[in-house]
Structure formats: C-alpha cells, structure tokens
XYZ file of C-alpha atoms in Angstrom:
680
model
C 107.156 138.256 107.476
C 108.179 134.736 108.423
C 109.607 134.194 111.859
C 113.289 133.283 111.989
C 113.954 129.646 112.708
C 115.680 130.282 116.016
C 112.477 131.626 117.573
C 110.814 128.195 117.536
C 110.188 126.982 121.037
C 111.885 123.729 121.989
C 109.644 120.728 122.521
C 110.191 117.465 124.292
C 111.428 114.774 121.927
C 111.758 111.101 122.602
C 115.382 109.984 122.520
C 116.068 107.343 119.890
C 118.652 104.716 120.736
C 121.525 103.970 118.423
C 121.572 100.773 116.371
C 122.093 97.635 118.408
C 121.632 93.885 118.112
C 121.402 91.760 114.967
C 120.471 93.492 111.733
C 118.498 92.676 108.606
C 119.849 93.671 105.194
C 117.963 95.488 102.471
C 120.124 95.096 99.410
C 123.831 95.763 99.826
C 123.430 99.235 101.296
C 121.043 99.307 104.259
C 120.927 97.498 107.583
C 117.751 97.469 109.707
C 117.887 96.813 113.453
C 114.742 94.991 114.693
C 115.746 95.425 118.348
C 115.859 99.244 118.033
C 112.326 100.513 117.342
C 111.321 104.138 116.825
C 107.939 104.386 118.540
C 107.156 107.964 117.479
C 107.047 106.867 113.828
C 105.309 103.519 114.361
C 101.619 102.717 113.978
C 99.340 99.738 114.495
C 100.202 98.281 111.082
C 103.670 99.689 110.338
C 106.688 99.543 112.633
C 109.646 101.925 112.468
C 113.223 100.880 113.271
C 116.663 102.401 113.287
C 118.558 101.755 110.069
C 122.043 102.515 108.810
C 123.412 103.392 105.395
C 126.799 102.022 104.336
C 127.295 104.952 101.957
C 126.671 107.541 104.684
C 127.356 105.754 107.974
C 127.194 108.970 109.978
C 123.676 109.889 108.877
C 120.710 108.157 110.550
C 118.004 106.417 108.578
C 114.629 104.983 109.549
C 113.085 101.796 108.174
C 109.325 101.375 108.005
C 108.505 97.655 108.022
C 105.017 96.743 106.804
C 102.794 93.939 107.957
C 100.923 91.722 105.508
C 97.456 92.957 106.481
C 97.286 95.905 104.088
C 98.752 96.632 100.648
C 101.468 99.258 100.439
C 101.601 101.857 97.664
C 104.439 100.438 95.583
C 103.708 102.496 92.479
C 104.006 105.649 94.553
C 107.236 104.342 96.067
C 108.699 103.775 92.603
C 107.814 107.330 91.610
C 109.197 108.950 94.774
C 112.357 106.898 95.262
C 115.470 109.071 95.664
C 113.575 112.356 95.219
C 115.350 114.969 97.335
C 113.310 118.177 97.507
C 112.398 120.712 100.195
C 109.470 119.618 102.317
C 109.845 115.903 101.482
C 111.188 113.118 103.665
C 113.494 111.385 101.225
C 112.767 107.756 100.348
C 116.067 106.011 99.617
C 114.972 102.496 98.815
C 112.316 99.865 99.399
C 112.160 96.118 99.034
C 111.646 92.766 100.727
C 113.546 91.647 103.788
C 113.665 88.414 105.768
C 112.129 89.536 109.046
C 112.955 87.636 112.242
C 110.138 85.976 114.135
C 107.768 85.907 111.164
C 106.935 83.543 108.347
C 108.053 84.926 105.060
C 109.257 88.313 103.956
C 108.255 91.853 104.850
C 108.284 95.034 102.805
C 110.617 97.711 104.161
C 110.995 101.359 103.131
C 114.134 103.328 104.025
C 113.778 107.068 104.721
C 115.842 109.896 106.103
C 115.451 109.978 109.860
C 113.816 113.266 110.994
C 116.183 114.136 113.808
C 114.079 116.954 115.221
C 111.046 114.733 115.815
C 107.374 115.398 115.038
C 105.871 118.880 115.018
C 102.877 117.608 116.971
C 103.651 114.821 119.400
C 100.621 115.017 121.640
C 96.868 114.663 121.214
C 95.680 117.381 123.599
C 95.702 121.207 123.292
C 98.951 123.037 122.701
C 100.144 126.558 122.022
C 98.855 127.960 118.761
C 101.336 129.051 116.122
C 101.389 132.619 114.878
C 100.482 133.389 111.240
C 104.095 134.114 110.152
C 105.234 130.833 111.639
C 102.380 128.932 110.053
C 103.273 130.309 106.654
C 107.031 129.766 106.893
C 107.103 126.454 108.753
C 103.907 124.751 107.597
C 102.316 126.097 104.435
C 105.482 126.869 102.458
C 107.244 123.500 102.920
C 103.965 121.577 102.561
C 103.057 123.395 99.342
C 106.553 122.722 97.972
C 106.378 119.029 98.872
C 102.898 118.509 97.440
C 103.849 120.263 94.221
C 106.743 117.848 93.753
C 104.513 114.849 94.430
C 101.758 116.065 92.136
C 104.292 116.441 89.315
C 104.899 112.688 89.677
C 101.169 111.870 89.879
C 101.457 110.802 93.517
C 98.888 111.917 96.087
C 100.160 112.068 99.670
C 96.914 111.238 101.539
C 98.550 111.391 104.978
C 98.856 115.141 105.632
C 98.085 115.689 109.324
C 99.798 117.359 112.299
C 101.283 114.133 113.689
C 102.861 113.326 110.312
C 104.936 116.495 109.997
C 108.558 116.350 111.159
C 111.583 118.516 111.815
C 114.224 117.090 109.522
C 117.172 118.560 111.437
C 118.020 118.736 115.125
C 117.976 122.538 115.023
C 114.349 122.379 113.871
C 114.632 124.680 110.911
C 113.369 122.359 108.136
C 109.863 120.849 108.081
C 109.008 117.808 105.964
C 105.857 115.841 105.260
C 106.059 112.384 106.831
C 105.822 108.980 105.118
C 102.654 108.026 103.277
C 103.341 104.909 101.185
C 103.350 102.038 103.685
C 99.547 101.809 104.018
C 96.555 102.444 101.714
C 95.785 106.100 100.931
C 94.066 107.890 103.818
C 94.184 104.822 106.042
C 95.726 106.511 109.090
C 93.926 109.822 108.632
C 91.578 111.038 111.382
C 88.133 111.559 109.872
C 88.357 115.327 110.341
C 91.303 115.439 107.923
C 89.336 113.652 105.223
C 86.687 115.262 103.053
C 83.085 114.471 103.969
C 83.044 111.658 101.413
C 86.401 110.323 102.588
C 85.259 110.388 106.203
C 82.187 108.369 105.233
C 84.344 105.570 103.781
C 86.052 102.820 105.747
C 89.733 103.722 106.329
C 91.089 101.006 104.034
C 88.534 101.899 101.331
C 89.114 105.655 100.919
C 90.919 105.246 97.637
C 93.793 107.017 95.959
C 91.858 110.270 95.958
C 92.914 113.439 94.198
C 95.109 116.458 94.786
C 92.058 118.158 96.240
C 92.034 115.615 99.095
C 95.564 116.612 100.062
C 94.648 120.290 99.950
C 91.708 119.670 102.287
C 93.944 117.780 104.721
C 96.479 120.612 104.629
C 93.699 123.100 105.408
C 92.623 121.101 108.447
C 96.271 120.812 109.537
C 96.585 124.579 109.255
C 93.465 124.925 111.410
C 94.899 122.599 114.058
C 98.124 124.591 114.439
C 96.292 127.930 114.236
C 93.881 127.123 117.072
C 96.163 124.827 119.066
C 93.804 121.830 119.101
C 92.922 118.893 116.903
C 89.746 119.438 114.842
C 86.887 117.191 115.874
C 88.423 116.131 119.151
C 85.749 114.580 121.397
C 83.020 114.791 118.749
C 81.028 111.623 117.981
C 81.945 110.471 114.430
C 78.354 110.240 113.194
C 77.460 113.560 114.750
C 80.518 115.081 113.099
C 79.383 113.833 109.670
C 75.891 115.196 110.260
C 77.187 118.629 111.284
C 79.603 118.786 108.379
C 76.806 118.024 105.922
C 74.545 120.642 107.486
C 77.043 123.362 108.318
C 80.290 122.642 106.420
C 83.530 121.147 107.641
C 85.008 124.555 108.364
C 82.158 125.640 110.618
C 82.018 122.237 112.340
C 85.675 122.099 113.332
C 86.838 125.696 113.603
C 87.078 127.747 116.787
C 86.465 131.228 115.441
C 87.690 132.844 118.660
C 91.157 131.421 118.088
C 91.627 131.735 114.342
C 93.549 134.767 113.095
C 91.730 136.814 110.467
C 94.776 136.917 108.194
C 94.548 133.143 107.689
C 90.779 132.954 107.254
C 90.761 133.016 103.454
C 93.364 130.274 103.250
C 91.533 128.022 105.706
C 88.157 128.533 104.068
C 89.600 127.983 100.603
C 91.504 124.839 101.543
C 88.688 123.222 103.543
C 85.925 123.991 101.071
C 83.615 120.968 100.956
C 82.796 121.663 97.324
C 85.790 120.201 95.506
C 85.401 122.418 92.474
C 85.874 125.533 94.623
C 88.645 124.206 96.849
C 92.010 125.886 96.557
C 94.651 124.182 94.466
C 98.328 124.080 95.410
C 98.973 126.771 92.808
C 96.390 129.034 94.426
C 97.929 128.417 97.840
C 101.426 129.265 96.613
C 100.056 132.431 95.058
C 98.459 133.409 98.385
C 101.752 132.724 100.199
C 103.459 135.047 97.701
C 100.970 137.793 98.490
C 98.373 137.346 95.731
C 94.845 137.662 97.024
C 92.720 134.558 96.379
C 88.935 134.367 96.431
C 87.396 132.148 99.111
C 83.853 131.081 98.214
C 81.092 129.371 100.194
C 82.037 126.080 101.782
C 78.695 124.230 101.811
C 77.552 122.282 98.719
C 73.916 122.762 97.729
C 71.686 120.762 100.076
C 67.928 120.201 100.297
C 66.834 120.273 103.942
C 63.523 119.010 105.293
C 61.456 120.938 107.802
C 60.495 117.661 109.457
C 63.152 115.010 109.869
C 62.889 111.278 109.266
C 63.162 109.256 112.467
C 65.507 106.335 111.970
C 67.233 104.481 114.774
C 67.935 106.910 117.584
C 68.297 109.970 115.390
C 66.301 112.307 113.261
C 67.624 113.002 109.781
C 66.751 116.209 107.924
C 68.549 115.742 104.615
C 69.100 112.922 102.145
C 72.894 112.761 102.531
C 72.769 112.334 106.278
C 69.977 109.754 106.009
C 71.946 107.716 103.459
C 74.907 107.650 105.835
C 72.706 106.415 108.684
C 71.058 103.794 106.457
C 74.433 102.413 105.440
C 75.384 101.927 109.090
C 72.061 100.205 109.941
C 71.334 98.474 106.682
C 69.046 95.719 107.966
C 66.669 98.223 109.575
C 66.947 100.422 106.486
C 65.821 97.508 104.275
C 62.618 97.231 106.303
C 61.958 100.973 106.011
C 62.517 100.831 102.264
C 60.230 97.855 101.742
C 57.374 99.457 103.653
C 57.776 102.660 101.630
C 58.463 104.993 104.550
C 61.716 106.446 103.211
C 60.358 107.077 99.720
C 57.251 108.677 101.234
C 59.384 111.048 103.370
C 61.410 111.999 100.296
C 58.235 112.886 98.383
C 56.152 114.479 101.134
C 58.833 116.271 103.155
C 61.742 116.850 100.791
C 59.297 117.403 97.948
C 61.269 115.331 95.438
C 58.860 113.233 93.387
C 61.534 112.056 90.929
C 63.768 110.741 93.725
C 60.733 109.066 95.318
C 59.979 107.238 92.076
C 63.580 106.109 91.641
C 63.752 104.739 95.177
C 60.504 102.829 94.744
C 61.682 101.425 91.430
C 65.010 100.337 92.938
C 63.199 98.497 95.732
C 60.893 96.745 93.285
C 63.654 95.774 90.847
C 64.497 92.065 91.282
C 68.042 91.120 92.154
C 67.920 87.673 90.580
C 69.080 86.069 93.819
C 66.948 84.089 96.304
C 69.120 85.029 99.294
C 67.183 87.541 101.456
C 70.370 88.958 102.991
C 71.764 89.703 99.546
C 68.465 91.238 98.473
C 68.227 93.513 101.525
C 71.837 94.655 101.181
C 71.327 95.367 97.485
C 68.201 97.498 97.813
C 69.803 99.511 100.637
C 72.920 100.079 98.535
C 70.797 101.237 95.597
C 68.741 103.600 97.736
C 71.823 105.096 99.403
C 73.290 105.835 95.983
C 70.114 107.588 94.928
C 69.996 109.631 98.144
C 73.700 110.580 97.994
C 75.475 109.802 94.710
C 78.630 111.616 95.878
C 79.182 109.291 98.826
C 80.914 105.887 98.797
C 78.998 102.705 97.977
C 77.410 101.212 101.119
C 76.939 97.462 101.320
C 76.227 95.373 104.418
C 77.740 97.933 106.761
C 80.805 98.606 104.613
C 81.436 101.912 102.893
C 83.739 101.763 99.862
C 84.895 104.214 97.217
C 85.360 102.740 93.771
C 89.068 103.527 93.643
C 89.387 102.135 97.178
C 87.718 98.831 96.311
C 91.019 97.064 95.675
C 92.502 97.966 99.051
C 89.231 97.156 100.818
C 89.055 93.775 99.096
C 92.672 93.012 100.009
C 91.969 93.771 103.666
C 88.735 91.763 103.580
C 90.330 88.682 102.003
C 92.718 88.440 104.947
C 89.716 87.865 107.240
C 87.720 84.624 107.284
C 84.301 84.894 105.653
C 84.812 88.392 104.270
C 85.496 87.481 100.656
C 81.893 86.431 99.903
C 80.570 89.783 101.173
C 82.677 91.678 98.659
C 81.799 89.151 95.976
C 78.147 89.976 96.683
C 78.936 93.693 96.478
C 80.287 93.233 92.954
C 77.479 90.827 91.970
C 74.867 93.321 93.133
C 75.739 95.647 90.212
C 75.591 98.626 92.592
C 79.029 99.766 91.432
C 77.614 100.440 87.985
C 74.619 102.227 89.503
C 76.954 104.436 91.520
C 79.016 105.346 88.449
C 75.832 106.273 86.552
C 74.175 108.430 89.206
C 77.447 109.969 90.386
C 78.074 111.247 86.874
C 74.478 112.456 86.570
C 74.915 114.461 89.775
C 78.009 116.215 88.422
C 80.594 114.008 90.106
C 84.083 113.780 88.626
C 85.217 110.435 89.994
C 83.706 107.976 87.543
C 85.670 104.748 86.982
C 87.527 104.034 83.722
C 85.501 102.708 80.815
C 84.764 99.017 81.169
C 85.882 98.849 84.811
C 82.546 97.717 86.236
C 81.840 95.387 83.321
C 85.155 93.574 83.749
C 84.573 93.084 87.469
C 81.112 91.690 86.768
C 82.472 89.317 84.130
C 85.115 87.935 86.490
C 82.822 87.606 89.489
C 80.169 85.776 87.444
C 82.653 83.128 86.293
C 83.308 80.601 89.084
C 86.068 78.808 87.183
C 89.618 78.896 88.586
C 91.398 81.991 87.325
C 88.293 84.128 87.774
C 85.893 84.823 90.646
C 86.675 87.078 93.609
C 90.355 86.070 93.431
C 90.650 87.464 89.895
C 89.091 90.735 91.052
C 91.553 90.884 93.948
C 94.690 90.705 91.785
C 93.317 92.798 88.930
C 92.530 95.604 91.388
C 95.861 95.241 93.226
C 98.643 94.769 90.647
C 101.401 94.848 93.303
C 99.674 92.658 95.853
C 101.506 89.513 96.971
C 99.663 86.282 96.261
C 97.443 85.250 99.174
C 97.754 81.522 98.463
C 98.631 79.345 101.441
C 100.888 77.479 99.051
C 102.996 80.640 98.800
C 103.392 80.863 102.588
C 106.864 82.027 103.438
C 107.275 83.780 100.091
C 106.284 87.219 98.821
C 104.790 86.474 95.434
C 103.909 89.841 93.949
C 105.355 89.617 90.433
C 105.701 86.902 87.803
C 109.340 86.294 88.691
C 108.223 85.162 92.143
C 105.628 82.695 90.890
C 107.929 79.837 89.943
C 109.731 80.044 93.282
C 106.423 79.427 95.033
C 105.415 76.686 92.591
C 108.803 75.050 93.076
C 108.196 74.900 96.820
C 104.673 73.555 96.333
C 105.817 70.939 93.806
C 108.129 69.512 96.432
C 105.173 68.733 98.662
C 102.264 66.360 98.285
C 99.910 69.192 97.316
C 98.786 70.301 93.915
C 101.021 73.150 92.763
C 98.233 75.721 92.588
C 94.980 76.763 94.211
C 92.435 79.426 93.229
C 94.685 82.267 94.354
C 97.675 81.143 92.289
C 95.347 80.403 89.370
C 93.998 83.971 89.453
C 97.478 85.388 89.961
C 98.723 83.529 86.864
C 95.724 84.701 84.857
C 96.435 88.326 85.767
C 100.230 88.426 85.668
C 101.144 85.692 83.196
C 98.164 85.693 80.847
C 97.322 82.068 81.613
C 94.261 80.931 79.666
C 91.380 78.882 81.129
C 92.637 75.613 79.606
C 96.067 75.994 81.192
C 94.583 76.876 84.563
C 92.127 73.981 84.432
C 94.968 71.601 83.650
C 97.053 72.954 86.529
C 94.141 72.622 88.944
C 93.401 69.013 87.882
C 96.706 67.425 86.841
C 95.385 63.898 87.400
C 92.938 64.445 84.520
C 95.426 65.962 82.098
C 96.061 64.398 78.693
C 99.198 64.939 76.622
C 97.972 68.214 75.155
C 96.931 69.503 78.582
C 100.323 68.640 80.010
C 102.057 70.426 77.156
C 99.834 73.469 77.690
C 100.913 73.656 81.334
C 104.543 73.177 80.384
C 104.432 75.959 77.785
C 103.059 78.411 80.332
C 105.626 77.584 82.995
C 108.537 77.398 80.545
C 107.642 80.840 79.246
C 107.584 82.188 82.809
C 110.992 80.711 83.534
C 112.441 82.059 80.285
C 111.176 85.574 81.049
C 111.675 85.838 84.782
C 113.686 82.866 86.130
C 114.880 81.341 88.353
C 117.275 79.366 86.126
C 116.597 76.041 87.851
C 113.366 74.599 89.285
C 114.106 70.851 89.548
C 111.065 69.908 91.655
C 108.659 71.712 89.363
C 110.398 70.333 86.275
C 110.124 66.806 87.671
C 106.433 67.407 88.386
C 105.887 68.615 84.821
C 107.898 65.657 83.514
C 105.379 63.419 85.246
C 102.561 65.177 83.389
C 104.168 64.676 79.982
C 105.747 61.265 80.687
C 102.819 59.653 78.910
C 104.120 61.210 75.681
C 107.470 59.472 76.085
C 105.854 56.223 77.227
C 103.728 56.316 74.103
C 106.714 56.137 71.767
C 106.704 52.801 69.944
C 110.389 52.617 69.105
C 112.045 51.025 72.111
C 115.581 52.447 71.758
C 114.176 55.934 71.173
C 111.803 55.600 74.120
C 114.635 54.549 76.407
C 116.786 57.425 75.151
C 113.982 59.937 75.769
C 113.385 58.637 79.298
C 117.055 59.174 80.065
C 116.877 62.703 78.658
C 113.712 63.330 80.659
C 115.414 62.402 83.906
C 118.477 64.498 83.070
C 116.443 67.600 82.220
C 114.366 67.192 85.383
C 117.493 67.198 87.505
C 118.738 70.346 85.761
C 115.411 72.099 86.352
C 115.138 73.664 82.896
C 111.503 73.757 81.785
C 112.356 75.007 78.299
C 114.604 71.984 77.675
C 111.829 69.739 78.900
C 109.387 71.429 76.551
C 111.781 71.088 73.607
C 112.222 67.413 74.462
C 108.558 66.468 74.440
C 106.844 69.128 72.338
C 108.172 67.551 69.141
C 105.524 66.949 66.549
C 108.090 65.696 64.051
C 109.212 62.966 66.445
C 105.621 61.882 66.979
C 104.987 61.795 63.230
C 108.138 59.773 62.448
C 107.510 57.376 65.330
C 103.939 56.872 64.165
C 105.058 56.463 60.568
C 107.710 53.947 61.618
C 105.185 52.002 63.631
C 102.839 51.911 60.657
C 105.704 50.760 58.432
C 106.596 48.017 60.881
C 102.985 46.867 60.962
C 102.906 46.781 57.177
C 106.133 44.765 57.108
C 104.697 42.373 59.651
C 101.534 41.977 57.582
C 103.611 41.292 54.472
C 105.568 38.682 56.391
C 102.357 36.941 57.402
C 101.307 36.814 53.758
C 104.633 35.272 52.860
C 104.163 32.702 55.617
C 100.778 31.780 54.174
C 102.395 31.338 50.762
C 105.143 29.181 52.277
C 102.571 27.032 54.033
C 100.574 26.747 50.811
C 103.587 25.285 49.027
C 104.388 22.850 51.809
C 103.305 19.797 49.802
C 106.218 20.397 47.472
C 108.548 20.506 50.417
C 109.397 17.388 52.263
C 111.498 18.719 55.083
C 109.422 20.078 58.000
C 112.462 21.692 59.531
C 113.229 23.574 56.346
C 109.634 24.874 56.175
C 109.647 26.045 59.772
C 113.000 27.705 59.356
C 111.862 29.700 56.349
C 108.656 30.875 58.086
C 110.652 32.172 61.002
C 113.243 33.750 58.734
C 110.585 35.557 56.690
C 108.800 36.966 59.748
C 112.029 38.053 61.386
C 113.453 39.564 58.234
C 110.286 41.539 57.530
C 110.034 42.848 61.049
C 113.693 43.746 61.252
C 113.691 45.470 57.897
C 110.903 47.788 59.027
C 112.008 48.327 62.598
C 115.710 48.670 61.906
C 115.050 50.971 59.008
C 112.804 53.320 60.950
C 115.022 52.969 64.024
C 118.031 54.177 62.065
C 116.030 57.135 60.811
C 114.729 58.053 64.289
C 118.129 57.831 65.915
C 119.684 59.938 63.172
C 116.969 62.581 63.553
C 116.659 62.705 67.335
C-alpha cells in the first residue's frame, strides 16, 4: 500500500526570491526577471529565472533561458506545449526574448514553478525510500508522465533523481523536470544512460527511444531505493568495462540495501538488452499488481581468457577494447597497422571472420593522402566491427547517428571543429556502421538514403552544400550560425530576410556559406541562385533576376512587408536591365519606378518591374524599327545627293537632307515610343 503523502519527511529547500528588477517579455503574457535566478533549476548551459503570468498573477512560473551553444528540442516543445497531466511539469510557452547583456536573442521556455523543490537536492548519500513510497511517489507519477510523452512521440531523456520535483509546497505531487532546453541525454550522468549512451559524448547521444527513458527510470529507482547515486566515485572507463562484463545492474546496485519486492522492477528496467527491457506498459502492470518476468541483464558477450594489453589496461572482450581504442585512436591505428589487434581477435577470441574483416578494413584505401584522416578512418572502421552496437568513434569523438546533428551543432561553435566532422562524414564510416549494426541485430538504423545524402552534400564544396548543408539539414530548427546574422535568431525562413536586410545595409556581401546553406535547406534555393548571391559582382541580368525571384518569393511567403536596404541592393543587381533600355523616356520612367520601389522595400514590385519579357521585346523591336528608319533615311539622302545637279540651291538640298533624316528617325522613335508608353 502506498504511504500517505503526509508521512514524507521535510527536506531543506532553497528559498526563491520574488520577482524583482527589470523584466523581459515573452509574448503578451509572461514576464521574466533576469535579476532573480533560480539556482536549483539552473545548469551550466541553461539558466532558470523567476517569471510571472499575467493570466494567473498569483501562481509562480519559472523561465529556462538557453544559451546559443547547444540546440534546444523545439519539436518536442511544440508537442508538449500546454499539456497538463499528472507527473508532468507543464510547459506554457516558449519563444525568443531580447536578453540583456547579450548580443541577439535567447530562447526561453516557461514552466510551472515546482514549489516543493527537487526530490534529490544533494549528491551524497541520503535516507532510502521505502517500497510503498517509491511506488506511489516515484514510479506511478513517472510512468504516467512518460506514457503521456510517448503518446506524443516525445522521449524525455532527462529522467534522474535531481530532475524530479515536488510540484506543490505540501509535497504531495511529483513531476518529471524539464528536458527540452538541451540535446537529449546531455545532462544525464553516465550511469543513467544505457551502455551505448554512456559511450557517446553527451551532446551526441541522440534522441534515443522509449527504452532509454525506461532504463533511466530504473536507475533512478535504484538511487532512491539504496539512498545513493549509482556509479558515484567510479572511474568512467572502469564503469563502462564493468557494465559490459557484469551488467549495469550488477555494477551499480548495492544488493544489501535493495528491497526484494523491488528487485524484479529494477532488473527489468535496467536490462542492458533493449529487447528484454521493461516497457512503460509492463511497469504500469507491475504497479497494478501483475507479475512481470525479469530476464537476464547481460547481452551475449565473447570473453577472452587472455586480455589484449592496450594503453594502461588489459581488455578481455571486443566491446571494451573498441571503447578503449576510440579514446586512444592514434595508438590504436598503430596496433591495427601492425596486425596485433586482428591477431588477438583470431588467436584469443577465436573469431576468424572478424579477424579477416578487420584486416580488410585496414587494407582498404581511403582515397585521401592525409595520414591523420587515414588513421582515424581505419580506427573507426575497426571499432564498428568490434562493437557494431556502440556509437561511431572518430578522432576521439563518439557519436550516435541520431545524435550527429546535435554533435555537429556543438562542434561548429568551436574553432577548427567543423573539418573534423566533415572528415567523419567523408570517411563513409556512417554507412559502415549502419550496415554492420543491422547485421548484428541492431534496431537503430538510419532512414533510407540518410548516409547517401550526407555524403553527397559533404563531397560538394560549392556554397549551399558542404558541412554547412549537413548542419542545417540535420538540425531543422537550428538558428543560422552566420556572423552576418549576429544579433538575430535566424531559425526559419521568415527570419532570413531580416538578417539579409541588416547585411545589405553594410559593406558586406549579403550572404556567406552559412546563409547559403540555410537558404538551400529552408527556401529551396538552387545552386545558380546561391552562386549569384555569393558573387554579385559577376552577376548578369539573368543571374540578378534569379536572385530577385528567390528573395521576392521569401518575402511574399514569410515577410517582413518592407526590406528597403535589401530591395535597393537587388535594384543595383538588376539596374543593368533598366540601363539597357533603348527608349529614353521609358528608361527614365523605369529608373524613377526603380527608386520608388526600392524605398518601399517591396521585392515583388521590383521583380514585376524588371522581369518583363514583353517590355524587353517591344523595346528591342522599337530599336530595330528605329534603325531601319534611320537606314531608309540614309538611302533617301543618297538619292537626294544623286539628284543634286538638277538642284541649284545648296541650302535647299541641305535642308531636305536634314528633314528626311529627322522625319525618318522621328517616325520610328515616336511611333515605338507611343506604343511603349501606352503599354508600360
């Protein structure tokens, strides 16, 4: 039977000050107070602040304000906005705010404020919870919350003791804490990630699956049941090694402290074999009294009697060795080239097929003369062969395929990191991972064509492709990283023209490689349009019109209604069309219209003004007609001169020559001029 709520022991809770100082608005409803932080809900990359709600001024809110270092989970935020269910901390709204003391905007998420504070607000040992309390105040609300999220195809990926809160001051209602302000799994201690998740870099753990949340809940249950954090004080590499050899449950559990009644639930939830791990439905059945089977927790593993000495450790299985090789990839490349690793696999593990594959992967050329690239590639290939369930290892980085986008976004914020991830994609190891992961029975293969598209983009150095194209394709909600967009959060097409407007007002070109790739991804810009934008000084009339069509379409779809600086810049590109008009009155009229449209900032009007094939045809036809009239006049002059002997008055002859030339010219020009002015 669950313990009544009033038996919960009181815990110390940090007092949170009321709102004070200047505020920042999110929409018309919420005010955020930068001078009133909430430290217990803040992290290294996300800061929490007191917020107020104009609709419910008496109820406290908390605002999580994100930095620009890591991408937030905006798709998850859209799915979870305004969902009010037991076990969930309600997300009211999210959006961009002008944050004081920073350049540009920040993303803020507004949540209910958990007035009772965190369930676990310390890192050291604490009193263990009893089984009834664990069921009523941890498992039941967590299972309810996860079920609601799973229905909306959102994975939490931040289930841990420090991210559980008492929603009310009386501490009767438990909710899962926020999870959308950072990449999935980013803030998770390694013990609360599966073995594969713990092997990956925090920003590269990927969206994961429901099974990842169930594992994290199992480890959270273990922490409260034994009164200590799993893995505390254990070296991270040693922890991975023990988990591979003995299972996560055996590595982190203190059997002397765990109650027998919870053993099935903990073993089922923390099963390292995903196929046998408990689902949320199985957990809810167990809570309701239905007995659930708990199977073995260690995946099949081939162990060697004699380990392979590498670095300062001895490795006795392929998974553990692959993890060590990824950490020390330069030394691993030497061991692979001299055949020592393949020999150990054949002679000690007894796996001839794996030996042959490793040798073949080392011998396979990379097509690149760079020795660093070659070493990193052969190590990545060998690690995949040794452990196809693990993340891809490349030059010391460990990345899951569905975490590649977040990892790339974090890397591109750091100088010199982009080329490393470009090499990772060029190495074709992502495709090798997908192949051997599937062969080994893995269920996390990428969508069809995923690897091929990345390879196509990375192999094309032209603007609009390359590593920048990969970045925005993998992160659809990521703001544009261009320095030209500094001070603006360009994450959707409707933000692009605002940034281009600002850039057009400077002496710089309006776009760089980042904006080019962003336009290719979000606006469907083709290579010709991007090339023209990147090199406006080399643009001909057709190139200028191509640029103008792209930007006019963006403005028509997304706004803003006026971009005068950008329109004036585009007018400069297509001015040569107007200057090329032969009919002087029409040309002067068009120049006046050009200036007027530029001031109004309407790209569509500018496009309509200059993208006029009929005008060009009539102007050209009129010019040809004028030339013909002029030629006819010259013929008439010749005839007049030929009959000069019959004419005695020089003045009369000269007057007629001039009259003929003038009349011919005027008849053509005036005639076509009248037509042009009537038409345009």
